[in-house]
XYZ file of C-alpha atoms in Angstrom:
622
model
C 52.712 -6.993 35.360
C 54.393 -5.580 32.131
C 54.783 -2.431 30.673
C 52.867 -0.655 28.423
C 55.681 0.966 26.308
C 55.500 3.999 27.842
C 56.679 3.171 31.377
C 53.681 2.325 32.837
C 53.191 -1.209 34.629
C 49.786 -2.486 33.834
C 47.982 -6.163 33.856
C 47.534 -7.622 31.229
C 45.320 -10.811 30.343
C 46.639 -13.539 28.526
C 45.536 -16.446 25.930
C 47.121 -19.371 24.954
C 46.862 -20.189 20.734
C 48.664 -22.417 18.392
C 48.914 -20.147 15.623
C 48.572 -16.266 15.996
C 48.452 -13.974 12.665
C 48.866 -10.700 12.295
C 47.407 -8.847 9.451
C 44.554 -10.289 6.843
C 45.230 -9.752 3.087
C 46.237 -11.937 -0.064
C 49.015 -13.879 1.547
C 47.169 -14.717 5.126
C 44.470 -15.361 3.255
C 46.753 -17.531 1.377
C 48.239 -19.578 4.503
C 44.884 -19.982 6.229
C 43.388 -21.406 2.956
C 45.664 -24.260 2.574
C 45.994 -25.466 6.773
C 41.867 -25.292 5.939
C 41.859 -27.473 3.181
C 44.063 -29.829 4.853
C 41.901 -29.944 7.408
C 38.823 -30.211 5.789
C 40.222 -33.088 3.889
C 41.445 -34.781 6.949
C 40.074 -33.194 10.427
C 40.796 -36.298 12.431
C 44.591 -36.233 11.804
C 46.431 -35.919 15.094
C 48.558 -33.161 13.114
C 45.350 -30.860 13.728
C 45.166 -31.254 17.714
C 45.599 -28.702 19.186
C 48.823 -28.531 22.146
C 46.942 -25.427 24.353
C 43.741 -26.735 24.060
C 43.819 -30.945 24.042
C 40.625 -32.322 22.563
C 40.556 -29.806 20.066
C 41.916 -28.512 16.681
C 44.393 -26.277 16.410
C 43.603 -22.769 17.728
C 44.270 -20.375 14.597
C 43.822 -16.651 15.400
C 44.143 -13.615 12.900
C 43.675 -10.481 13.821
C 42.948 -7.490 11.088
C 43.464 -3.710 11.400
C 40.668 -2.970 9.448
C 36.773 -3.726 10.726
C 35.719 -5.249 7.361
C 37.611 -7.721 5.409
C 36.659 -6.058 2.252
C 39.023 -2.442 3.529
C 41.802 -3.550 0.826
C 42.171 -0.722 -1.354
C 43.892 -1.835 -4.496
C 42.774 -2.807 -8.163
C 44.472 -5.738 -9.221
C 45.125 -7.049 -12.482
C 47.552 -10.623 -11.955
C 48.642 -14.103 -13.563
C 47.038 -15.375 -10.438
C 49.119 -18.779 -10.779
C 49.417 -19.340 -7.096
C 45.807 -18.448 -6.614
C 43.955 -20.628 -9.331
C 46.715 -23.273 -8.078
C 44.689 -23.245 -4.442
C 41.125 -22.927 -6.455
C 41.885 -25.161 -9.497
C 38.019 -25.432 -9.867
C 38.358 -20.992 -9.478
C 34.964 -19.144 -10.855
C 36.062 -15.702 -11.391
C 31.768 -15.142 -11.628
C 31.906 -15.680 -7.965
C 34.094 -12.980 -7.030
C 32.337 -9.625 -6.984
C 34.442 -6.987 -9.382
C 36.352 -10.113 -10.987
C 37.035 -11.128 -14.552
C 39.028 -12.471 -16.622
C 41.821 -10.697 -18.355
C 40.491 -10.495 -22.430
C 43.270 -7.816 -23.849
C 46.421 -5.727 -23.031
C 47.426 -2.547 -24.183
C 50.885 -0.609 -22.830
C 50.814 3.423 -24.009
C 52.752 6.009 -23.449
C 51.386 9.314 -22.289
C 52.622 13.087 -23.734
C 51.579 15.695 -21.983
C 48.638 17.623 -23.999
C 48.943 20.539 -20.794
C 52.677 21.533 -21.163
C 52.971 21.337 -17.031
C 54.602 18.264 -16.452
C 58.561 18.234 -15.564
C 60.002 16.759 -18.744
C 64.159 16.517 -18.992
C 65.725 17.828 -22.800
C 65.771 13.815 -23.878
C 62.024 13.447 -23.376
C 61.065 16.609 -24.688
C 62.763 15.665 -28.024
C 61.114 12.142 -28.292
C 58.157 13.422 -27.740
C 58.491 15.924 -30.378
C 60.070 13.291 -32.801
C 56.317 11.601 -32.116
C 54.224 14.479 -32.397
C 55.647 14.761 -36.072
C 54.087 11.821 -37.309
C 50.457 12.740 -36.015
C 47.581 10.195 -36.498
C 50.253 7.718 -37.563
C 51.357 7.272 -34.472
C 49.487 9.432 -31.911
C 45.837 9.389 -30.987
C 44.635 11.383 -28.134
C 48.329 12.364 -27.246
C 49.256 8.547 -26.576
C 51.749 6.364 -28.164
C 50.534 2.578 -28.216
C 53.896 0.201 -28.011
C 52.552 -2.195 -30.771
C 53.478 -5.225 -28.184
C 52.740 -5.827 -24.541
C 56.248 -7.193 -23.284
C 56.661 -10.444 -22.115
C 57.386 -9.610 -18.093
C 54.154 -7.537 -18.102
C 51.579 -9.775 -19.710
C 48.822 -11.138 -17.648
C 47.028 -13.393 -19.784
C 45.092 -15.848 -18.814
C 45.536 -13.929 -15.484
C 42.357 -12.058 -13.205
C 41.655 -8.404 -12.704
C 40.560 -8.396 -9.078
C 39.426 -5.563 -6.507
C 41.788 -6.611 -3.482
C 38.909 -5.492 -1.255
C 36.319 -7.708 -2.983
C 38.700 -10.617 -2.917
C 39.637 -10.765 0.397
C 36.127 -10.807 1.594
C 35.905 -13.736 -0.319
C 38.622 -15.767 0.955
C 37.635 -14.636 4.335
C 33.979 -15.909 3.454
C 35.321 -19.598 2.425
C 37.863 -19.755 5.647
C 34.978 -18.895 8.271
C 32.433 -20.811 6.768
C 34.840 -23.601 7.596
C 35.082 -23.258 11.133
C 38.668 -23.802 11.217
C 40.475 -20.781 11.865
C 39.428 -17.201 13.794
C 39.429 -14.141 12.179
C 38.956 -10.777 14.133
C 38.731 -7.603 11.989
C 38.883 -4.520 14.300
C 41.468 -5.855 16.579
C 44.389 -3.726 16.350
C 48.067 -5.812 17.334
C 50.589 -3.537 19.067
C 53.573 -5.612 18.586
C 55.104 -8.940 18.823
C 55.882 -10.341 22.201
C 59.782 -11.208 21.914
C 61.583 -13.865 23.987
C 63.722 -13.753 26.453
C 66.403 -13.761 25.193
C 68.560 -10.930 24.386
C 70.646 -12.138 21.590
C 69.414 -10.617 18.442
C 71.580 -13.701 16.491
C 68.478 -16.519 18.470
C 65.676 -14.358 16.722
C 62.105 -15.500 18.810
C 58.675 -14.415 19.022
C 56.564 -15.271 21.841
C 53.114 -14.416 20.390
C 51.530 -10.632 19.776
C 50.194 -8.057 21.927
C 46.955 -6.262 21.211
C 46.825 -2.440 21.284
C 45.968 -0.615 25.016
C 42.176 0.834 24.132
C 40.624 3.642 26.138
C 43.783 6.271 25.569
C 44.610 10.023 24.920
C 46.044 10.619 21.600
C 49.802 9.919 23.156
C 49.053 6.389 24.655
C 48.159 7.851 28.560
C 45.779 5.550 30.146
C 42.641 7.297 30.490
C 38.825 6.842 31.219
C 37.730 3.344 30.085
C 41.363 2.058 30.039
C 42.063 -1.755 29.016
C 44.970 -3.195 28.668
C 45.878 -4.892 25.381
C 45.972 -9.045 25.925
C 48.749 -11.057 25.009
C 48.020 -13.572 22.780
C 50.949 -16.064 22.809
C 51.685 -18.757 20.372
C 53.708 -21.625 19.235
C 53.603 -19.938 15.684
C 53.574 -16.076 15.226
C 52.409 -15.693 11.433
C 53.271 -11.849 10.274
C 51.251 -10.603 7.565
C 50.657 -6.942 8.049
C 52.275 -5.139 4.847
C 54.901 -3.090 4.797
C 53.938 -0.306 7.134
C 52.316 -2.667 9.683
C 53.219 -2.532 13.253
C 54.409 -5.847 13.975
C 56.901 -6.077 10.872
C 58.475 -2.943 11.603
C 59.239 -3.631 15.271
C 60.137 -6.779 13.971
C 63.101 -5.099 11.397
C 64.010 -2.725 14.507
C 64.702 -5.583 16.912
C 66.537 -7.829 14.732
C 67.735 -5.933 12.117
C 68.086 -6.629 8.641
C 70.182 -9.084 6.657
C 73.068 -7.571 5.790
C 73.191 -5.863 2.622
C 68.984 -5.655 2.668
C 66.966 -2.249 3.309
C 63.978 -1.211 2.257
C 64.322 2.356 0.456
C 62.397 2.085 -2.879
C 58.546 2.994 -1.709
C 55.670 3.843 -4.098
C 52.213 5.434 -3.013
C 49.294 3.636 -5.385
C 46.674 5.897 -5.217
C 43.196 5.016 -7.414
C 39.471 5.295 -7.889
C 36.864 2.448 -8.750
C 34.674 4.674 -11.513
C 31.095 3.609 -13.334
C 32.002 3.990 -16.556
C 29.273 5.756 -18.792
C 26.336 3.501 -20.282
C 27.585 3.301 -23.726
C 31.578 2.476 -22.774
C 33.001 0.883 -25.469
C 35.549 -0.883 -22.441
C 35.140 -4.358 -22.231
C 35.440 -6.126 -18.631
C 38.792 -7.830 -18.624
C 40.914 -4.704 -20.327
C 44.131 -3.721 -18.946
C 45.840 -0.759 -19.804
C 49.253 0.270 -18.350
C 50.849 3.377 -18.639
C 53.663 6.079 -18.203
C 54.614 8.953 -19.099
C 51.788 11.185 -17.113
C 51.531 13.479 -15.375
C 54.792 13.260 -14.669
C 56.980 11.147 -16.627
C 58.017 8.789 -13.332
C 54.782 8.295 -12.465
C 53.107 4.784 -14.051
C 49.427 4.551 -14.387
C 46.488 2.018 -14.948
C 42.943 1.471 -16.032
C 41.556 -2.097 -15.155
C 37.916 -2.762 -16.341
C 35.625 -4.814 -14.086
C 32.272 -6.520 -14.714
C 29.034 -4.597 -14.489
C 30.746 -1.427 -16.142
C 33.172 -0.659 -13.509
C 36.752 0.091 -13.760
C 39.897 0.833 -11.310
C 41.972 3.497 -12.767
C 44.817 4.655 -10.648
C 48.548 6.181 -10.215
C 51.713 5.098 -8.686
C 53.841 8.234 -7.204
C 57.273 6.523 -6.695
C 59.932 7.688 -3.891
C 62.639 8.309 -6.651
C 60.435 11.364 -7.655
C 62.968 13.949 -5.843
C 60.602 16.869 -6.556
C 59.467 17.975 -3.206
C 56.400 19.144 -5.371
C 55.020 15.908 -4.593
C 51.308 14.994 -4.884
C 48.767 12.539 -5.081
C 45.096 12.885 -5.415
C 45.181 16.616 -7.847
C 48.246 14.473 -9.921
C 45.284 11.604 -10.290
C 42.456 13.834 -11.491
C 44.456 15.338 -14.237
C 45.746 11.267 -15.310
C 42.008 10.476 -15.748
C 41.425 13.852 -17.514
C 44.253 12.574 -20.458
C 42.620 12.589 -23.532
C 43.538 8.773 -24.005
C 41.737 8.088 -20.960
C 38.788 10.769 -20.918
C 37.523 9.679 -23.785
C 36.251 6.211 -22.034
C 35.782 7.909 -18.277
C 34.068 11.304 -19.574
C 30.342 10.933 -18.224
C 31.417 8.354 -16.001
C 30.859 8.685 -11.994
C 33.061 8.037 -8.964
C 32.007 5.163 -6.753
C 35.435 4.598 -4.476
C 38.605 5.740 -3.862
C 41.646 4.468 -1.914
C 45.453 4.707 -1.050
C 47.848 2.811 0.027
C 51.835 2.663 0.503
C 53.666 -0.018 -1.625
C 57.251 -1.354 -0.646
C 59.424 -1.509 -4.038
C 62.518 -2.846 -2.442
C 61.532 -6.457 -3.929
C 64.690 -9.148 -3.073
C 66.808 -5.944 -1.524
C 63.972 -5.699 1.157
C 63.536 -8.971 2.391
C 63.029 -8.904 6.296
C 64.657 -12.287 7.790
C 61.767 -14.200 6.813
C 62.012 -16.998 9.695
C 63.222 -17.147 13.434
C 62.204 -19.260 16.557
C 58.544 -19.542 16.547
C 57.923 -17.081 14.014
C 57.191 -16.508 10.066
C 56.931 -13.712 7.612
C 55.036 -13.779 4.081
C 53.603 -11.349 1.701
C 54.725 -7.715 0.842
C 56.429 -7.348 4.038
C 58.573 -10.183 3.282
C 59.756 -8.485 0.235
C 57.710 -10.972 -2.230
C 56.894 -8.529 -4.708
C 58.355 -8.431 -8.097
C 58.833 -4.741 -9.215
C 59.605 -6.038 -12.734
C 56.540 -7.410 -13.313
C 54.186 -5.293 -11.390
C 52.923 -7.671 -9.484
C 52.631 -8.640 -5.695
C 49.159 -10.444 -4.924
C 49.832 -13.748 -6.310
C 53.277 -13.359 -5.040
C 51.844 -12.734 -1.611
C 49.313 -15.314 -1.963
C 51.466 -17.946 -2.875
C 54.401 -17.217 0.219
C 51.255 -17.906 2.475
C 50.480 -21.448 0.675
C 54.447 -22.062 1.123
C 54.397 -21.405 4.819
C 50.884 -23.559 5.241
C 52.718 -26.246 3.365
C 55.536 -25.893 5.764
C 53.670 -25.733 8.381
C 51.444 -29.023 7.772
C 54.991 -30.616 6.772
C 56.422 -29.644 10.747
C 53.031 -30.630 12.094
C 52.983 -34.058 10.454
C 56.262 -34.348 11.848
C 55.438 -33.601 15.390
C 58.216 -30.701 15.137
C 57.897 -27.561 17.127
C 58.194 -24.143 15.356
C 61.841 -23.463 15.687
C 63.902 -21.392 13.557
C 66.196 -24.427 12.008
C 62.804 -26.236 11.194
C 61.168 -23.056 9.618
C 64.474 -22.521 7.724
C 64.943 -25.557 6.606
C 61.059 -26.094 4.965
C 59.105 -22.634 4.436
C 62.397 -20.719 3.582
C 64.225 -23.767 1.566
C 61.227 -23.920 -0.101
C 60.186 -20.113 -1.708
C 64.406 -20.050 -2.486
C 63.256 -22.676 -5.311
C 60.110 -21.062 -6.507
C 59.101 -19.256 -9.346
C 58.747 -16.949 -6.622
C 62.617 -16.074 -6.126
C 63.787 -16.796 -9.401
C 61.342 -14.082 -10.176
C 63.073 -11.615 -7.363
C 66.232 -12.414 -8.625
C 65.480 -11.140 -11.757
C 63.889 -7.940 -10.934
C 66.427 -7.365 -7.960
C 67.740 -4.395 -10.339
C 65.344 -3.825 -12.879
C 64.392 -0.304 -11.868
C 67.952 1.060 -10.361
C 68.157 2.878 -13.714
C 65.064 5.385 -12.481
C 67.466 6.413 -9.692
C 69.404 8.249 -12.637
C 66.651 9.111 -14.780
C 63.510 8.636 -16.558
C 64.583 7.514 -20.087
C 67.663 5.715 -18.517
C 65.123 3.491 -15.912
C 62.824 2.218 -19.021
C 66.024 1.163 -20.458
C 67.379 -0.523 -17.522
C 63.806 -2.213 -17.203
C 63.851 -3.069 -20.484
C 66.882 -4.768 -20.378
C 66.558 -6.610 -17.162
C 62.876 -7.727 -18.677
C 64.222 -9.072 -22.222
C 67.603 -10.639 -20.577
C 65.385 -12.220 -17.352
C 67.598 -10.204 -14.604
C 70.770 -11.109 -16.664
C 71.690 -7.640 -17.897
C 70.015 -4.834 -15.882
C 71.407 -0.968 -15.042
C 73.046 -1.073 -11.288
C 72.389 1.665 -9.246
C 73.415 2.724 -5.317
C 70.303 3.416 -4.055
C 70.119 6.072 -1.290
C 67.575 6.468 1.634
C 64.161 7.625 0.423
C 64.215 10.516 2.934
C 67.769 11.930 1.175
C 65.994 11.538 -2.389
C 63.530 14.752 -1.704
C 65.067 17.575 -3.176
C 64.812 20.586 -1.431
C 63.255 23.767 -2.505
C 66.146 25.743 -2.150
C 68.064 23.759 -5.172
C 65.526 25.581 -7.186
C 66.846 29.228 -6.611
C 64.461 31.955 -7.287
C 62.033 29.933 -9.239
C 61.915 27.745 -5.725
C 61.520 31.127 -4.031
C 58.653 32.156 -6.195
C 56.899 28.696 -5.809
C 56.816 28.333 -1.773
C 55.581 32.092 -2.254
C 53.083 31.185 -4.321
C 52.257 28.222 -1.818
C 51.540 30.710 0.915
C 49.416 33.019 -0.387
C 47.237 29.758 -1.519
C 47.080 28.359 1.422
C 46.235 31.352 3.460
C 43.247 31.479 1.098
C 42.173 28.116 2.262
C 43.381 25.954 -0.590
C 45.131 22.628 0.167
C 48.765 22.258 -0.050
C 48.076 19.715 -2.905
C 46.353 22.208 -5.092
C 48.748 25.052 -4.001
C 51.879 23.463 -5.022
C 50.952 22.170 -8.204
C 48.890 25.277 -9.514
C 52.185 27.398 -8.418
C 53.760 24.483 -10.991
C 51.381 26.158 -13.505
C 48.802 22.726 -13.160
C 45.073 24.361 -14.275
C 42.574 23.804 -11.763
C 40.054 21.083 -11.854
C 37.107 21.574 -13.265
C 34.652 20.267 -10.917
C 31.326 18.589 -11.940
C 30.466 17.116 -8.587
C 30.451 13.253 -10.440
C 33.959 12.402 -10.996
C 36.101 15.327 -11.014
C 35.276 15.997 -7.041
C 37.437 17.556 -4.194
C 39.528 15.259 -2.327
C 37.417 15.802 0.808
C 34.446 15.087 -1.291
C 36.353 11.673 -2.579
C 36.612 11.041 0.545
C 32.759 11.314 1.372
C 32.094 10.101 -1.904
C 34.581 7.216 -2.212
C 33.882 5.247 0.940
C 33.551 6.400 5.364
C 37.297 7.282 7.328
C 36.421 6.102 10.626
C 38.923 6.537 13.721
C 37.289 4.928 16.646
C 37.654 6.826 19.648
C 40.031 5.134 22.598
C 42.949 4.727 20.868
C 46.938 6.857 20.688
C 47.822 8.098 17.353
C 49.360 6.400 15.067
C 51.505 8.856 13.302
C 54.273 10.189 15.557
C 57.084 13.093 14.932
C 59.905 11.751 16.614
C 61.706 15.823 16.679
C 58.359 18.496 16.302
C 62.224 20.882 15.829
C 62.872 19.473 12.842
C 59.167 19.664 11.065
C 59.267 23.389 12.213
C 62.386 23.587 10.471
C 61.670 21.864 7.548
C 60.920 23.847 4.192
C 59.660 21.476 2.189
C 56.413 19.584 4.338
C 56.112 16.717 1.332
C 54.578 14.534 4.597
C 51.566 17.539 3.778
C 51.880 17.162 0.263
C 51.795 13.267 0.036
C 49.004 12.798 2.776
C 46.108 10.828 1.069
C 43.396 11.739 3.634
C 44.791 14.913 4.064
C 45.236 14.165 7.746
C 48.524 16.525 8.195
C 48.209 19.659 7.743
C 50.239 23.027 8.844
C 50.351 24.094 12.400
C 50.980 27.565 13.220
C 54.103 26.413 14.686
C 55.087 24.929 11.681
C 55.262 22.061 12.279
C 52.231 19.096 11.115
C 49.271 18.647 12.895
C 47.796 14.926 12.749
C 44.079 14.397 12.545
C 43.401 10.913 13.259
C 39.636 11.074 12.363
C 40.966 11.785 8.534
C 43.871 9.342 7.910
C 43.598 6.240 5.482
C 46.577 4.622 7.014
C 48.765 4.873 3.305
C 51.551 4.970 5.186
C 52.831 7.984 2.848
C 53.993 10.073 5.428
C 56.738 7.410 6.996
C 58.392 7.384 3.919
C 57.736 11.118 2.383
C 59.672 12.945 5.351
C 63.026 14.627 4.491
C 64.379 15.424 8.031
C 66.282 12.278 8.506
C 67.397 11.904 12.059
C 70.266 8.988 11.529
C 70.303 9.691 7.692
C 68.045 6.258 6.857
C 64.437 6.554 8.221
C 62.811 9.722 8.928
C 61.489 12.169 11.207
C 58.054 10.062 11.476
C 56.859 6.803 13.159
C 53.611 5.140 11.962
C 52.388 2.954 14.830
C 49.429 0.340 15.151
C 46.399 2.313 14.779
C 42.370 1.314 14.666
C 40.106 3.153 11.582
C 40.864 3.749 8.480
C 39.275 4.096 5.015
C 36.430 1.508 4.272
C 34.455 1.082 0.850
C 32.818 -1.782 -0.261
C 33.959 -1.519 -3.594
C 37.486 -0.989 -3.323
C-alpha cells in the first residue's frame, strides 16, 4: 500500500528491471544506441545478463510521454559530431527531412513595420544602415559578410527532431534489445529510503494513476500507476519533465546552480513554392525581428521543405509577450517572404528550451540513478546547439554504464561519479559549457550590450565574456503598470479585443500597433487553424491535469496574464474570475506557462506547476 500523492492509499503493482528510462529524445536515444551496439557485437557477454531476470539480457525499459516517437517538435540544424561518431557509416538519405548542411548565412533583421520595441542605440544603427541602401540592405536585412566561428555547422546535419527520433527508435527496436513504450506517462521517481538529501537514491519510477478527474481523484476505471523499480534509473525527460523536476525539488541543486534563463522555440515545417530558389542544406540564422531579442531561423530540408521558426527568450521583460502572431509576422519579413510567399504550411510545433547551460546543471549522478540531455544542462547557449550535446551525454553514460557492467559494479553514486560524470568533465562537451557559461549575461542588460558580450565570449572561447546577476525568470516580467498611461491605454485596448472574441495574442500586440494578418488560409492561418493544420492535440481522457495554479488568489490578482499570452496551444485562457482556465484537450505541453508566470510565491519559481501529463501535439513532420 502507498500513496498516491494526494493522500490516498492505493495498491500498486510492481516490476522488477535493470535499467528504467524516463523520457525518449536525442540523448536516450543516444544511451540506448550504444548498450545496443555493445550488445549486438557481443550478446553472450555475462555483462548483458540480466540480475531480475537470470537467463536473460538485461531488462531495458523507456517509457515516452508522447504516443509516437516521431512527437519531437524542433528543426535542427547541428555539427552532429557525437551522432556521426555512433553512425560513422551515417546516410543522411535515410533519415526522412535530413541533409546535409551546403551554406550559412547570419542576417540581421530591421523592422520594415515600425512596431517593434527598438531602444535609441538600435534605432540609430539601423538608421546608419538604411543610409547606404542596396549597398548594404536588401529586403530590410543586413548580411554579416562571415558566419562566426562558434555558430558554423559545416559539415554538420539539418534534422527534424521528430523525424530523427523515429529513426533511432526504428534501429533500437529492430534490435530486440531494449523496450520502448510511447504513451506511458511516468509520475515520478521512486526515492529511497533514506531521508538524507546528502545519500541522493532512486529506487526506480512510478507510472501516472489513469482513470482520474482533472485534480488526480480516483474515479470510474481507476488504475493505479505500477512501480517500475530498477538498479539504474536513466532520466531523460527535458527540462519541464516530471521526473527531473521532482528530482531538483528533492535534492536540490548544487550550490551556486539554478535554472532561470528559459526560451520558448516556436516554428513551422512549410512547402516551399515549386520554383524556390532554397537549396536543401541552407541555414539561415537571424536577429533582430520582430523584436530585437528575439533570434530566428530558416533550415531547408529535402523534397522542398523547410523549418522556419522563433525563439522568445525569458529576458524579454515586456509582459506583451507572444508567440505564434510574433512568428507570422518573422515569416512575413521581406528577407524571408520572398522564398516562403506561395509556400504552404504542413506542421507546426512548440516547445520550452532551458538556457541555463553549465549554471543549470541538475546533480547529474546519485545512488542508482543518472541524468543526460537538456535536463542535465548539456546545452551550449553559445553555440545554439543542444542535440548532439544531448546525444552524446547519453553515449557517455552507455559507455559508463558498459564500463560498471564489465566490472560487475552496482550502480552506486561513487561508481557513477567516478566514470559517467569524470568522463563528460573532460569532453568537448564541458569545455564547451565552460565557455558559454556567460556568453549571453550581457542580454540581461540589453540588446546591443548581449551581442557584444556574445561576441566576445565567442571570439575569446569563454575567456572574456560580459558577467551578469541573473534574476528569477518570474521577477524579469515587467509589469504593465511601469508603463503609466500608455500601459493604461494598452490593457484597455486588450479588453475591448477580447470581449470581441479575439485572442489575447492578437489583442496585445495589435494594441502594440502590430497590423493584422492577412489571412490566405495556406500559410498565414489562425493559430487554431495551425493547430488543425499543423498536426492533431490529443489529451486522452483518464488522466489529472497537468498544469496546476498553486494560489488561483494570485492569478485573479495578477494584471499582466503573460501565462495567456505565451500559451502555444492556447490552452489558458481568462476565467470570469480572473483567474486562467486550463483546457487540457488544447495544450502542446511547451512548458511556457511554468516559466512565463509573474506571481512568484517564494520569489524563484512561480505561481504554476506543470506535472506528468498524457497527449500532446503530434505531426509527422515535425
Amino acid at each position: 500500500m502507498n500513496s498516491n500523492g494526494r493522500g490516498v492509499e492505493v495498491d500498486r503493482q510492481a516490476m522488477d528491471v535493470d535499467i528504467a528510462c524516463a523520457g525518449f529524445g536525442p540523448a536516450m536515444g543516444g544511451f540506448l544506441t550504444t548498450l545496443t551496439q555493445a550488445w549486438t557485437q557481443n550478446p553472450a557477454d555475462p555483462a548483458f545478463q540480466s540480475r531480475v531476470a537470470p537467463s536473460l539480457p538485461l531488462q531495458v525499459v523507456c517509457y515516452e510521454r508522447a504516443d509516437d516517437l516521431a512527437a519531437g517538435v524542433s528543426g535542427v540544424v547541428t555539427r552532429a559530431e557525437g551522432i556521426r561518431s555512433t553512425f560513422p557509416a551515417l546516410d543522411p538519405t535515410q533519415i526522412p527531412m535530413a541533409a546535409g548542411v551546403t551554406s550559412e548565412r547570419v542576417l540581421y533583421l530591421l523592422d520594415p513595420i515600425g512596431a517593434s520595441r527598438r531602444s535609441a542605440l538600435l534605432r540609430c544603427g539601423d538608421f546608419l544602415l538604411r543610409l547606404g541602401k542596396e549597398r548594404w540592405l536588401k529586403d530590410h536585412a543586413f548580411e554579416l559578410p562571415w558566419t562566426p566561428a562558434f555558430l558554423r555547422k559545416h559539415g554538420g546535419l539539418v534534422l527534424s527532431i521528430g523525424q530523427f527520433n523515429q529513426w533511432v527508435g526504428q534501429q533500437l527496436m529492430a534490435g530486440g534489445f531494449v523496450q520502448i513504450w510511447p504513451g506511458t506517462v511516468v509520475s515520478g521517481p521512486i526515492f529511497g529510503d533514506t531521508p538524507d538529501r546528502e545519500h541522493r537514491e532512486v529506487a526506480g519510477l512510478r507510472l501516472t494513476d489513469q482513470g482520474v478527474d482533472k485534480h488526480g481523484a480516483p474515479a470510474e476505471g481507476f488504475m493505479p500507476g505500477m512501480d517500475v523499480r530498477a538498479r539504474l534509473t536513466v532520466v531523460g525527460d527535458g527540462p519541464v519533465g516530471a521526473v527531473g523536476q521532482k528530482l531538483d525539488e528533492h535534492f536540490g541543486m548544487p550550490a551556486g546552480h539554478a535554472r532561470r534563463d528559459w526560451a520558448l522555440g516556436m516554428k513551422m515545417v512549410i512547402e516551399l513554392p515549386v520554383d524556390t530558389t532554397l537549396e536543401p542544406g541552407s541555414v539561415w540564422h537571424t536577429f533582430g525581428f520582430p523584436e530585437p531579442e528575439i533570434f530566428g531561423f530558416l533550415y531547408v530540408h529535402p523534397h522542398r521543405l523547410a523549418s522556419v521558426g522563433i525563439f522568445i527568450p525569458s529576458w524579454l521583460g515586456d509582459p506583451a509577450r507572444t508567440a505564434y502572431r510574433y512568428l507570422q509576422h518573422y515569416i512575413q519579413h521581406p528577407a524571408l517572404w520572398r522564398h516562403l510567399n506561395g509556400g504552404t504550411l504542413r506542421s507546426w510545433g512548440a516547445k520550452s528550451l532551458e538556457e541555463s547551460g553549465k549554471r543549470g546543471e541538475p546533480f547529474l549522478v546519485g545512488h542508482g540513478f543518472a541524468r543526460i540531455g537538456e535536463g542535465s544542462g548539456s546545452t551550449n547557449m553559445l553555440t545554439g546547439s543542444g542535440v548532439d550535446e544531448a546525444w552524446t551525454t547519453g553515449v557517455q553514460l552507455g559507455e559508463a554504464v558498459l564500463e560498471i557492467l564489465d566490472a560487475g559494479l552496482p550502480f552506486t553514486q561513487q561508481n557513477l561519479a567516478a566514470t559517467y560524470e569524470a568522463h563528460r568533465r573532460t569532453s568537448r562537451i564541458e569545455r564547451g559549457l565552460r565557455q558559454a557559461e556567460h556568453a549571453r549575461d550581457g542580454f540581461h542588460s540589453g540588446f546591443v550590450r548581449g551581442l557584444i558580450g556574445m561576441a566576445l565570449a565567442g571570439l575569446t572561447g569563454g575567456r572574456l565574456s560580459l558577467k551578469a546577476h541573473i534574476p528569477p525568470a518570474p521577477r524579469r516580467i515587467l509589469p504593465f503598470g511601469i508603463y503609466g498611461k500608455s500601459g493604461l491605454r494598452l490593457r484597455d485596448a486588450a479588453a475591448l479585443i477580447v470581449a470581441d472574441g479575439r485572442p489575447l495574442h492578437d489583442a496585445l500586440l495589435t494594441a502594440r500597433g502590430w497590423p493584422d494578418i492577412p489571412f490566405d488560409g495556406r500559410l498565414l492561418v489562425t493559430h487554431q487553424d495551425a493547430l488543425l493544420l499543423g498536426g492533431k492535440v490529443q489529451a486522452v481522457p483518464g488522466y489529472a491535469d497537468h498544469v496546476v495554479f498553486l494560489d488561483r488568489r494570485r492569478c485573479i490578482s495578477c494584471d499582466d496574464k503573460t501565462c495567456i499570452a505565451m500559451c502555444s496551444g492556447q490552452a489558458l485562457s481568462l476565467g470570469e474570475d480572473g483567474a486562467p482556465n486550463f483546457e487540457r484537450e488544447k495544450c502542446v505541453h511547451c512548458g511556457a506557462c511554468l516559466w512565463n508566470c509573474s506571481q512568484s510565491p517564494d520569489g524563484e519559481r512561480g505561481n504554476i506547476e506543470f506535472h506528468a501529463g498524457s497527449g500532446g501535439l503530434h505531426s509527422g513532420e515535425n
